PDB file of C-alpha atoms in Angstrom:
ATOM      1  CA  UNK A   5      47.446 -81.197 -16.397  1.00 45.00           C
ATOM      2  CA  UNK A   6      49.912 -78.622 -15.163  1.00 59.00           C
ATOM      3  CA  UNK A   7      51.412 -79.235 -12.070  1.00 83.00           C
ATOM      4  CA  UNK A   8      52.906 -76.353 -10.503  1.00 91.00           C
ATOM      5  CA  UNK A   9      55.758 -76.732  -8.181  1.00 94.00           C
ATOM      6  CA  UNK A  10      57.720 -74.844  -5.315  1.00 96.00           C
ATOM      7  CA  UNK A  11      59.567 -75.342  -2.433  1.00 96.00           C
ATOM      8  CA  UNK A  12      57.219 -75.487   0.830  1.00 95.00           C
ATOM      9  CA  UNK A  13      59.420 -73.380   3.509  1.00 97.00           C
ATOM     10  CA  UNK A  14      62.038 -71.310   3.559  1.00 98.00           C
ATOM     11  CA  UNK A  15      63.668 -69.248   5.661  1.00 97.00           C
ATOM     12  CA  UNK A  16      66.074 -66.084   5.200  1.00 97.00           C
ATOM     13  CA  UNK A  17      67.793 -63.446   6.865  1.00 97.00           C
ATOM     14  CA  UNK A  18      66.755 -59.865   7.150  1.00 97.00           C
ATOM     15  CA  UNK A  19      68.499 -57.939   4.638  1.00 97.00           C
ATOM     16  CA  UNK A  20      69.578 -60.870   2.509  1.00 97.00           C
ATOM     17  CA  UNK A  21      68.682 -61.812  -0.945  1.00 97.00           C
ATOM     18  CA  UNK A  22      66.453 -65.084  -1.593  1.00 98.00           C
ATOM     19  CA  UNK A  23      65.543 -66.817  -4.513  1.00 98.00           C
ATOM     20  CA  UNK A  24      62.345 -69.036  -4.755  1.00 98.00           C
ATOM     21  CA  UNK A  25      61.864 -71.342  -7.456  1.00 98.00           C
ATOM     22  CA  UNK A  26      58.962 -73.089  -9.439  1.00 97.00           C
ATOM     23  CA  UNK A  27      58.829 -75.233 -11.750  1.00 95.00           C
ATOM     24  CA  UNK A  28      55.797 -76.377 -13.964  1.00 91.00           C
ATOM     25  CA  UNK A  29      54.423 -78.248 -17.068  1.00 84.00           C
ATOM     26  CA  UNK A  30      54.846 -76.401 -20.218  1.00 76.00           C
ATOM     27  CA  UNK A  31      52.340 -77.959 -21.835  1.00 77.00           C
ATOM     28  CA  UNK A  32      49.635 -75.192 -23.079  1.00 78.00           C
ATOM     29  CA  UNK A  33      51.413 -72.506 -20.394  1.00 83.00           C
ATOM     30  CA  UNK A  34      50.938 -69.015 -21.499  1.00 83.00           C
ATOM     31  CA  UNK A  35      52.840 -66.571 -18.817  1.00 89.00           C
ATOM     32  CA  UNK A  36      53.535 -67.132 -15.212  1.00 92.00           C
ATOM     33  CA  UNK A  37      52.461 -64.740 -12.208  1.00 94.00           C
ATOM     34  CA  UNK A  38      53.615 -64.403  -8.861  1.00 96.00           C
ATOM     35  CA  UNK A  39      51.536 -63.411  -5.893  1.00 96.00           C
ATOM     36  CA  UNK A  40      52.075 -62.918  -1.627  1.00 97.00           C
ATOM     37  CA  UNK A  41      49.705 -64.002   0.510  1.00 96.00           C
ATOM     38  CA  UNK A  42      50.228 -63.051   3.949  1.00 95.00           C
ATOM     39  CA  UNK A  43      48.195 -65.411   6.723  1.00 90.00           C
ATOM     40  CA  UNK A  44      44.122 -64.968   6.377  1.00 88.00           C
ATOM     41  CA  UNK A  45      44.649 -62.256   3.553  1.00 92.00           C
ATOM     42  CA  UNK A  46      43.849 -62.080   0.181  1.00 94.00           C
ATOM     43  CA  UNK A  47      46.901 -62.861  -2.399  1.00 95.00           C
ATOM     44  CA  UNK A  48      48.643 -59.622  -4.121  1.00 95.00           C
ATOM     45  CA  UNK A  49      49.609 -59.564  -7.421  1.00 93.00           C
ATOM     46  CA  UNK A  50      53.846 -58.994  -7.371  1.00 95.00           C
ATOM     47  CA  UNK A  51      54.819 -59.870 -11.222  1.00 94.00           C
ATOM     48  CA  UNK A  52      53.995 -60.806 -14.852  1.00 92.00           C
ATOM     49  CA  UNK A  53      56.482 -63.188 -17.361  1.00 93.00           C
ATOM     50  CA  UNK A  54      54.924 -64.037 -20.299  1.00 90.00           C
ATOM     51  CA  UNK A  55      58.191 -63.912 -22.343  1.00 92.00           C
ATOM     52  CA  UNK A  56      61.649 -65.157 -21.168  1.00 95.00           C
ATOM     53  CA  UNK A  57      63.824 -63.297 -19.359  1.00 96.00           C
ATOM     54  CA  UNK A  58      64.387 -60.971 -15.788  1.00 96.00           C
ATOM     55  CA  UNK A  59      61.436 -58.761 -14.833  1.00 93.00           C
ATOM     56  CA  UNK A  60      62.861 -56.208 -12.362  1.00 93.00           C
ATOM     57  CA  UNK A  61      60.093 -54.261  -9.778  1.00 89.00           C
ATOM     58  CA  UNK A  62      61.938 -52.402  -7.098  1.00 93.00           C
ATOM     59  CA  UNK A  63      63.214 -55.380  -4.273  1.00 96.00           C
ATOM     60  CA  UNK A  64      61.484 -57.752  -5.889  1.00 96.00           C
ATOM     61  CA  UNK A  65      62.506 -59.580  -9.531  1.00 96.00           C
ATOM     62  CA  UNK A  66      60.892 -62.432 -11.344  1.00 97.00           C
ATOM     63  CA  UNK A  67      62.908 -65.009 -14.094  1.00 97.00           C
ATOM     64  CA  UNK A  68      61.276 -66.836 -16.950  1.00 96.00           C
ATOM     65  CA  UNK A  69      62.112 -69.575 -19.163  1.00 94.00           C
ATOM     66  CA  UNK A  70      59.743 -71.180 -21.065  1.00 91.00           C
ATOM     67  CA  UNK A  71      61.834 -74.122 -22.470  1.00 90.00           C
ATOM     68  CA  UNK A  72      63.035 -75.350 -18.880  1.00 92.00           C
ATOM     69  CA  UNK A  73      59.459 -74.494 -17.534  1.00 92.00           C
ATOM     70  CA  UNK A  74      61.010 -72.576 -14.976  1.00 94.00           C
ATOM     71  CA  UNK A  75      60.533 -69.495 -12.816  1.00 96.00           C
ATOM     72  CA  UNK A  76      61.857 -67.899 -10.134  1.00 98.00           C
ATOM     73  CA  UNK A  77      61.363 -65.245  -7.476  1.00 98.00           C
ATOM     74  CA  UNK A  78      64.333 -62.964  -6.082  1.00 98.00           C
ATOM     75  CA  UNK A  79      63.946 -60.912  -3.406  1.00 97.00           C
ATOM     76  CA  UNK A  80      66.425 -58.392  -2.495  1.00 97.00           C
ATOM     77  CA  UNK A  81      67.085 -56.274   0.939  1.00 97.00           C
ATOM     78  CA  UNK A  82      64.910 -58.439   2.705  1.00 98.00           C
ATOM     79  CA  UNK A  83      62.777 -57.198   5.363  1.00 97.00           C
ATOM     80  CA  UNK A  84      60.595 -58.888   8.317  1.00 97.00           C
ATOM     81  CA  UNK A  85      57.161 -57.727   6.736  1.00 96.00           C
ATOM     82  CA  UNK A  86      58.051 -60.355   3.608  1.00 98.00           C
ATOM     83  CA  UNK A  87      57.278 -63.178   5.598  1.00 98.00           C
ATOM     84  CA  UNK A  88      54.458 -64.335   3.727  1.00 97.00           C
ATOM     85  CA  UNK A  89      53.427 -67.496   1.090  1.00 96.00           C
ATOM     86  CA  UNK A  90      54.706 -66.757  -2.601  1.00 97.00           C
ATOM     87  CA  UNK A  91      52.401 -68.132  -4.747  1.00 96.00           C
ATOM     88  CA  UNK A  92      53.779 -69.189  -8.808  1.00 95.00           C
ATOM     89  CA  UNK A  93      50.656 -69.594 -10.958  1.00 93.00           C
ATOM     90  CA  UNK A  94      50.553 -70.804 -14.378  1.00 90.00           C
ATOM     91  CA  UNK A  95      48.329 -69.836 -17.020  1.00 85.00           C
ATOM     92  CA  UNK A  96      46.571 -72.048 -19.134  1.00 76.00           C
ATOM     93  CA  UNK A  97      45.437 -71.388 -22.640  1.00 73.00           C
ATOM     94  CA  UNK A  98      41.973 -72.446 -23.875  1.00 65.00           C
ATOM     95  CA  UNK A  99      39.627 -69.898 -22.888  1.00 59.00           C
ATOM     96  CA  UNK A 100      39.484 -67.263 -20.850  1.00 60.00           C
ATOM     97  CA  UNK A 101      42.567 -66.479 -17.938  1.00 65.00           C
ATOM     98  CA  UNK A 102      42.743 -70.082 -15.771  1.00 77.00           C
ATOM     99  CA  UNK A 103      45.556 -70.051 -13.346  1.00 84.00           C
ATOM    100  CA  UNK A 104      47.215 -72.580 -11.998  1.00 88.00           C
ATOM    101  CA  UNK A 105      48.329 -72.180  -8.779  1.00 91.00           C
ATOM    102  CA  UNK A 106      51.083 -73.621  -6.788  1.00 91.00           C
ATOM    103  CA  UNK A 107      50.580 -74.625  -3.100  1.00 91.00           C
ATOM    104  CA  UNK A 108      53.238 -71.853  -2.030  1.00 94.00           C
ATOM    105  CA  UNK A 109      56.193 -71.195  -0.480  1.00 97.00           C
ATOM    106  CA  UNK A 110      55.938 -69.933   2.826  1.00 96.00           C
ATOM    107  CA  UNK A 111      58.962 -67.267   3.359  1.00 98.00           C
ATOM    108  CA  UNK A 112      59.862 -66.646   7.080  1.00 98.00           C
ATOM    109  CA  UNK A 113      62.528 -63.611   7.688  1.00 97.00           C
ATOM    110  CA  UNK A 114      64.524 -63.699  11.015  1.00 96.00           C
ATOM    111  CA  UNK A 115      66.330 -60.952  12.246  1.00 93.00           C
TER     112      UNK A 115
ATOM    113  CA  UNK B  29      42.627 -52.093  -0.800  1.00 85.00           C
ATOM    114  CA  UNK B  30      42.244 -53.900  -3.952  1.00 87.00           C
ATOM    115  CA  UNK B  31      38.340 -52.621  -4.723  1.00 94.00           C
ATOM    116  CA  UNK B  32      36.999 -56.129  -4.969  1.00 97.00           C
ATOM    117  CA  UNK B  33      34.601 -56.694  -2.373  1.00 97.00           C
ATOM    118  CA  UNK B  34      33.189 -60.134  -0.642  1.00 98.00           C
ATOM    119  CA  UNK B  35      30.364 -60.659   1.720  1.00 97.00           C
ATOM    120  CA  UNK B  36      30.358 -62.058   4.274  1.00 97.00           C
ATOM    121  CA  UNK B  37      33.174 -62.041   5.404  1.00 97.00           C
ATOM    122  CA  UNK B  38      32.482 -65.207   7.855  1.00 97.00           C
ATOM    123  CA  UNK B  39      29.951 -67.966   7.461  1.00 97.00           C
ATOM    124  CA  UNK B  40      29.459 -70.854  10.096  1.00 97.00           C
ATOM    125  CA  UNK B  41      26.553 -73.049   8.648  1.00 97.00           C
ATOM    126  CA  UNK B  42      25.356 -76.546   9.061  1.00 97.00           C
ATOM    127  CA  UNK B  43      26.081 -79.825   6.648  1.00 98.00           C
ATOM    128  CA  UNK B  44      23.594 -80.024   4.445  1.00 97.00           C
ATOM    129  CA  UNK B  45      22.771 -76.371   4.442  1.00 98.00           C
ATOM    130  CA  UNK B  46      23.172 -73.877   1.515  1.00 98.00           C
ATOM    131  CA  UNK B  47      24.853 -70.707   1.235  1.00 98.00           C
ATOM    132  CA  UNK B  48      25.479 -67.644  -0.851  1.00 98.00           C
ATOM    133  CA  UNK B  49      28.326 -65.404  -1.640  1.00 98.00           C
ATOM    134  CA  UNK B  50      28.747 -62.319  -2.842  1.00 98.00           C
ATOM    135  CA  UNK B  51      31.609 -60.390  -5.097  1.00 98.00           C
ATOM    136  CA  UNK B  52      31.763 -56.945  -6.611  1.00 98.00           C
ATOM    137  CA  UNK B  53      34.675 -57.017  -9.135  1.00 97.00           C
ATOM    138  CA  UNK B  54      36.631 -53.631  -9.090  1.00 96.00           C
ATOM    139  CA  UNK B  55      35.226 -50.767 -10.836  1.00 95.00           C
ATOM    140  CA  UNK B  56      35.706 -51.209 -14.560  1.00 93.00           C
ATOM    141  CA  UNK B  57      36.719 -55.069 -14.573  1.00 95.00           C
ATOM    142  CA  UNK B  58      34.464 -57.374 -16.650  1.00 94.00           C
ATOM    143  CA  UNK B  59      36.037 -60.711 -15.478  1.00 94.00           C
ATOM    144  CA  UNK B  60      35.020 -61.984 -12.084  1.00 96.00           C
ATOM    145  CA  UNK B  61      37.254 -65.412 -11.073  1.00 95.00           C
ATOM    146  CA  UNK B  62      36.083 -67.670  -7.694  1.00 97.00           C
ATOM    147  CA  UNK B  63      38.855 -69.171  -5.744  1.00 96.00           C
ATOM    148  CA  UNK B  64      38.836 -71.950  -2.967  1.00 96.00           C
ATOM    149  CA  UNK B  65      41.448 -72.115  -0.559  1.00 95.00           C
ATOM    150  CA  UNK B  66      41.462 -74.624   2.125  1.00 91.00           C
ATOM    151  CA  UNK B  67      44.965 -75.921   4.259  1.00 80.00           C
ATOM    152  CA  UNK B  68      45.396 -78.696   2.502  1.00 73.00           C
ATOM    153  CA  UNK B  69      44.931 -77.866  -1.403  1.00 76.00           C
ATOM    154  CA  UNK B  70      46.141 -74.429  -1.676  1.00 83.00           C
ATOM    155  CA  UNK B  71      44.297 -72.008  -4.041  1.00 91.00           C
ATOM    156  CA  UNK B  72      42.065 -73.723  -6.299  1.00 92.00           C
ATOM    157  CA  UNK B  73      40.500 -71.825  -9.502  1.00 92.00           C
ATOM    158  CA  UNK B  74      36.702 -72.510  -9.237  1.00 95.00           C
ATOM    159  CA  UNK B  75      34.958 -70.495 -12.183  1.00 94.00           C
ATOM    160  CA  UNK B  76      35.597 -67.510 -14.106  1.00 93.00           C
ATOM    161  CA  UNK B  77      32.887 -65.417 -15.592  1.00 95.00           C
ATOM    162  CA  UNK B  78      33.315 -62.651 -18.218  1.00 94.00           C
ATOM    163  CA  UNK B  79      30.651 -59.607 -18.913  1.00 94.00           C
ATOM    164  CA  UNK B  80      28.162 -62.333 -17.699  1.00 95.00           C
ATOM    165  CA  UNK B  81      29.111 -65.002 -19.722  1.00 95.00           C
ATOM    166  CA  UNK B  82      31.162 -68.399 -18.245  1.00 94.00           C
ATOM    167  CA  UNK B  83      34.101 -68.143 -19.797  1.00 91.00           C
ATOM    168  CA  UNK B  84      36.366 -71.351 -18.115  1.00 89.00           C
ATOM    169  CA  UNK B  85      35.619 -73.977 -15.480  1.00 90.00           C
ATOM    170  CA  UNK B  86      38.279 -75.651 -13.000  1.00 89.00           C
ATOM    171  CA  UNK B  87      37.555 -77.864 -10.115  1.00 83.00           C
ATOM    172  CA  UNK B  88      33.812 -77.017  -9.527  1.00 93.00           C
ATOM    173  CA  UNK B  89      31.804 -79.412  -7.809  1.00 95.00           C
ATOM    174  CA  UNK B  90      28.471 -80.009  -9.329  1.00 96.00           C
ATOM    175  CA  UNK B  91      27.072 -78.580  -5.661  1.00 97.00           C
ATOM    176  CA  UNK B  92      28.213 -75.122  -6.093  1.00 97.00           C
ATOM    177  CA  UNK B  93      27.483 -72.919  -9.140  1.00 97.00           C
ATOM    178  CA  UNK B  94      28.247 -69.487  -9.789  1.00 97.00           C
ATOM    179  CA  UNK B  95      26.218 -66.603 -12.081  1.00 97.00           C
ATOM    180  CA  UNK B  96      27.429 -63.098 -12.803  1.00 98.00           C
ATOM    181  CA  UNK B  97      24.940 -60.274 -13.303  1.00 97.00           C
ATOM    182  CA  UNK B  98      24.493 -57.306 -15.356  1.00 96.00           C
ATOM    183  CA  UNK B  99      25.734 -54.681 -13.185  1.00 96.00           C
ATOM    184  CA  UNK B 100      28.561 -57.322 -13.056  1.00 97.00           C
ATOM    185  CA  UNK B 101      28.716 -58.587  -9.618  1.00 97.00           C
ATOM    186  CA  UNK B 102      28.732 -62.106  -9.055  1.00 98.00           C
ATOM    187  CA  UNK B 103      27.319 -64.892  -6.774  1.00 98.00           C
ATOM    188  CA  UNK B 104      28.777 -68.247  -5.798  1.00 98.00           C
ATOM    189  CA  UNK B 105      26.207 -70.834  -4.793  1.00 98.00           C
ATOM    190  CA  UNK B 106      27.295 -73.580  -2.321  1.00 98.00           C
ATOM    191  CA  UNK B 107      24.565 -75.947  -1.523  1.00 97.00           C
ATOM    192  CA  UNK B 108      24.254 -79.325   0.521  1.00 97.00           C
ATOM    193  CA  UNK B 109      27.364 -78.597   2.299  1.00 98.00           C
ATOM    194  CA  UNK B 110      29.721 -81.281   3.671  1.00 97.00           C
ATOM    195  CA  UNK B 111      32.760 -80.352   6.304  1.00 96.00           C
ATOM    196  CA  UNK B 112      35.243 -80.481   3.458  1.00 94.00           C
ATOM    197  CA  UNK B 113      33.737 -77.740   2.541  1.00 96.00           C
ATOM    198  CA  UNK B 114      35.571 -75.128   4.776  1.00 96.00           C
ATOM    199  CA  UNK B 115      37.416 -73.206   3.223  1.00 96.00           C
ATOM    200  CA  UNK B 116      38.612 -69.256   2.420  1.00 96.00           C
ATOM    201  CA  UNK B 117      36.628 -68.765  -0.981  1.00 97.00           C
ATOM    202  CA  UNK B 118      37.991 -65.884  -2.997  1.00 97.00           C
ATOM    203  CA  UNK B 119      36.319 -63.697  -5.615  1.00 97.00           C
ATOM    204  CA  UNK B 120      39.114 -61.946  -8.108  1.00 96.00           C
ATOM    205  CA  UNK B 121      38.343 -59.091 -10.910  1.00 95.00           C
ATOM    206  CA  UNK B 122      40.157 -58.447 -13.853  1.00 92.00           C
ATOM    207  CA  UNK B 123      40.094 -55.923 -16.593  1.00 89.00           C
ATOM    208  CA  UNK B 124      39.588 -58.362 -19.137  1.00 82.00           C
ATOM    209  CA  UNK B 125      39.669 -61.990 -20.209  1.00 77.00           C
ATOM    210  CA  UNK B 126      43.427 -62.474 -21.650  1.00 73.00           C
ATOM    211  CA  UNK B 127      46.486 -62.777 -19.207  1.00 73.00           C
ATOM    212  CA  UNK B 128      45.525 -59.720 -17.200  1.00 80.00           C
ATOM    213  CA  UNK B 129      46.709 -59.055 -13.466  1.00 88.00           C
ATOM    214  CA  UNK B 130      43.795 -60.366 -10.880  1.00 91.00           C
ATOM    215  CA  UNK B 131      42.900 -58.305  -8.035  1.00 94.00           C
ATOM    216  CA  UNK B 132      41.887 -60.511  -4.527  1.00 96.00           C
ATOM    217  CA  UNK B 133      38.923 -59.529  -2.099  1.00 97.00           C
ATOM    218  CA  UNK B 134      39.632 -59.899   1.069  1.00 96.00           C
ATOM    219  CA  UNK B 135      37.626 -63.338   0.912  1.00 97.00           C
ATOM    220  CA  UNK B 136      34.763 -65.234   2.805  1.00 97.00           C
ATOM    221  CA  UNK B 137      35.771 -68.219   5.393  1.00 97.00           C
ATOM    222  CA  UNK B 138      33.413 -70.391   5.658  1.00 97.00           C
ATOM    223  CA  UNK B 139      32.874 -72.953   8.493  1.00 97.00           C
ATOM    224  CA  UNK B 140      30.370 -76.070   8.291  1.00 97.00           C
ATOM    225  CA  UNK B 141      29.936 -77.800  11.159  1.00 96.00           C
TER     226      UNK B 141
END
């Protein structure tokens, strides 16, 4: 199967940087997205790594490396409306776009 | 706004009961995906149709089933309900079926009592 894993809390400061990891199975993975959830909403799509390396968006940047089956999250210039869950998903090949998804990492910003 | 649509938005039913939901993907997507999130599992990949066709299958119980229609919307079908049951279920949209960026409705919680 793939398991999908990520921290379940963390908390930062306003204005800081934070960096959220996952780590998953890399057995039939095929690119790794990122989503934020905030409470009772729908998840939002934040990145794409299908090939290794830094993807940089603005605040937000996502790491790949397919031979460590890791991934990370950074975000930069944090700011209270991030509190949210990051979701890591993993997708699986055979058919179609199956993701994986990881139970989340629920971000809290304090001042 | 992500242009997926869900209806209802709420649904308080009875065990045993059955119930339908509703998805319109975005305009121009052919791939509808149906999520379940409850507190305790996270988000869990349900089904995925494509241009009406099922295209993968994750942890579906044999109680629900889904069907996508021509004009592409879709419908989940959750019959002889049990509490466990409760849950935020999610439709997603995507252009097409390869590694493409999903775009969430705003859901349907459901509550069986």
């Amino acid at each position: 199967g793939q398991n999908i894993d990520q921290p379940t809390e963390m908390t930062a400061t306003e204005g800081a940087i934070v960096q959220i990891n996952c780590t998953y199975q890399t057995s039939g993975f095929n690119g790794l997205f990122w989503y934020q959830q905030h409470a009772g909403e729908a998840p939002t799509f934040l990145s794409y790594n299908v090939l290794d390396g830094l993807e940089e968006k603005g605040r937000f940047s996502s790491f790949l490396s397919r031979s460590k089956g890791y991934s990370y999250l950074l975000l930069k210039e944090l700011q209270m409306k991030d509190s949210a869950s990051y979701l890591c998903a993993g997708v699986i090949t055979g058919g179609g776009n199956k993701l994986t998804f990881g139970t989340g990492t629920q971000l809290k910003v304090e001042l | 706004d992500s242009g997926v649509t869900q209806t209802p938005k709420h649904l308080i039913t009875a065990t045993g009961q059955r119930v339908t939901l509703r998805c319109s993907p975005r305009s121009g997507d052919l791939s509808v995906y149906w999520y379940q999130q409850s507190l305790d599992q996270g988000l869990q990949f349900l089904i995925q149709y494509y241009n009406g066709e099922e295209r993968a299958k994750g942890n579906i119980l044999e109680r629900f089933s889904a069907q996508q229609f021509p004009d592409l919307h879709s419908e989940l079908n959750l019959s002889s309900l049990e509490l466990g049951d409760s849950a935020l279920y999610f439709c997603a949209s995507s252009v097409g079926t390869g590694n493409y960026e999903q775009y969430f409705g705003p859901g349907t919680r459901l509550t069986v009592t």
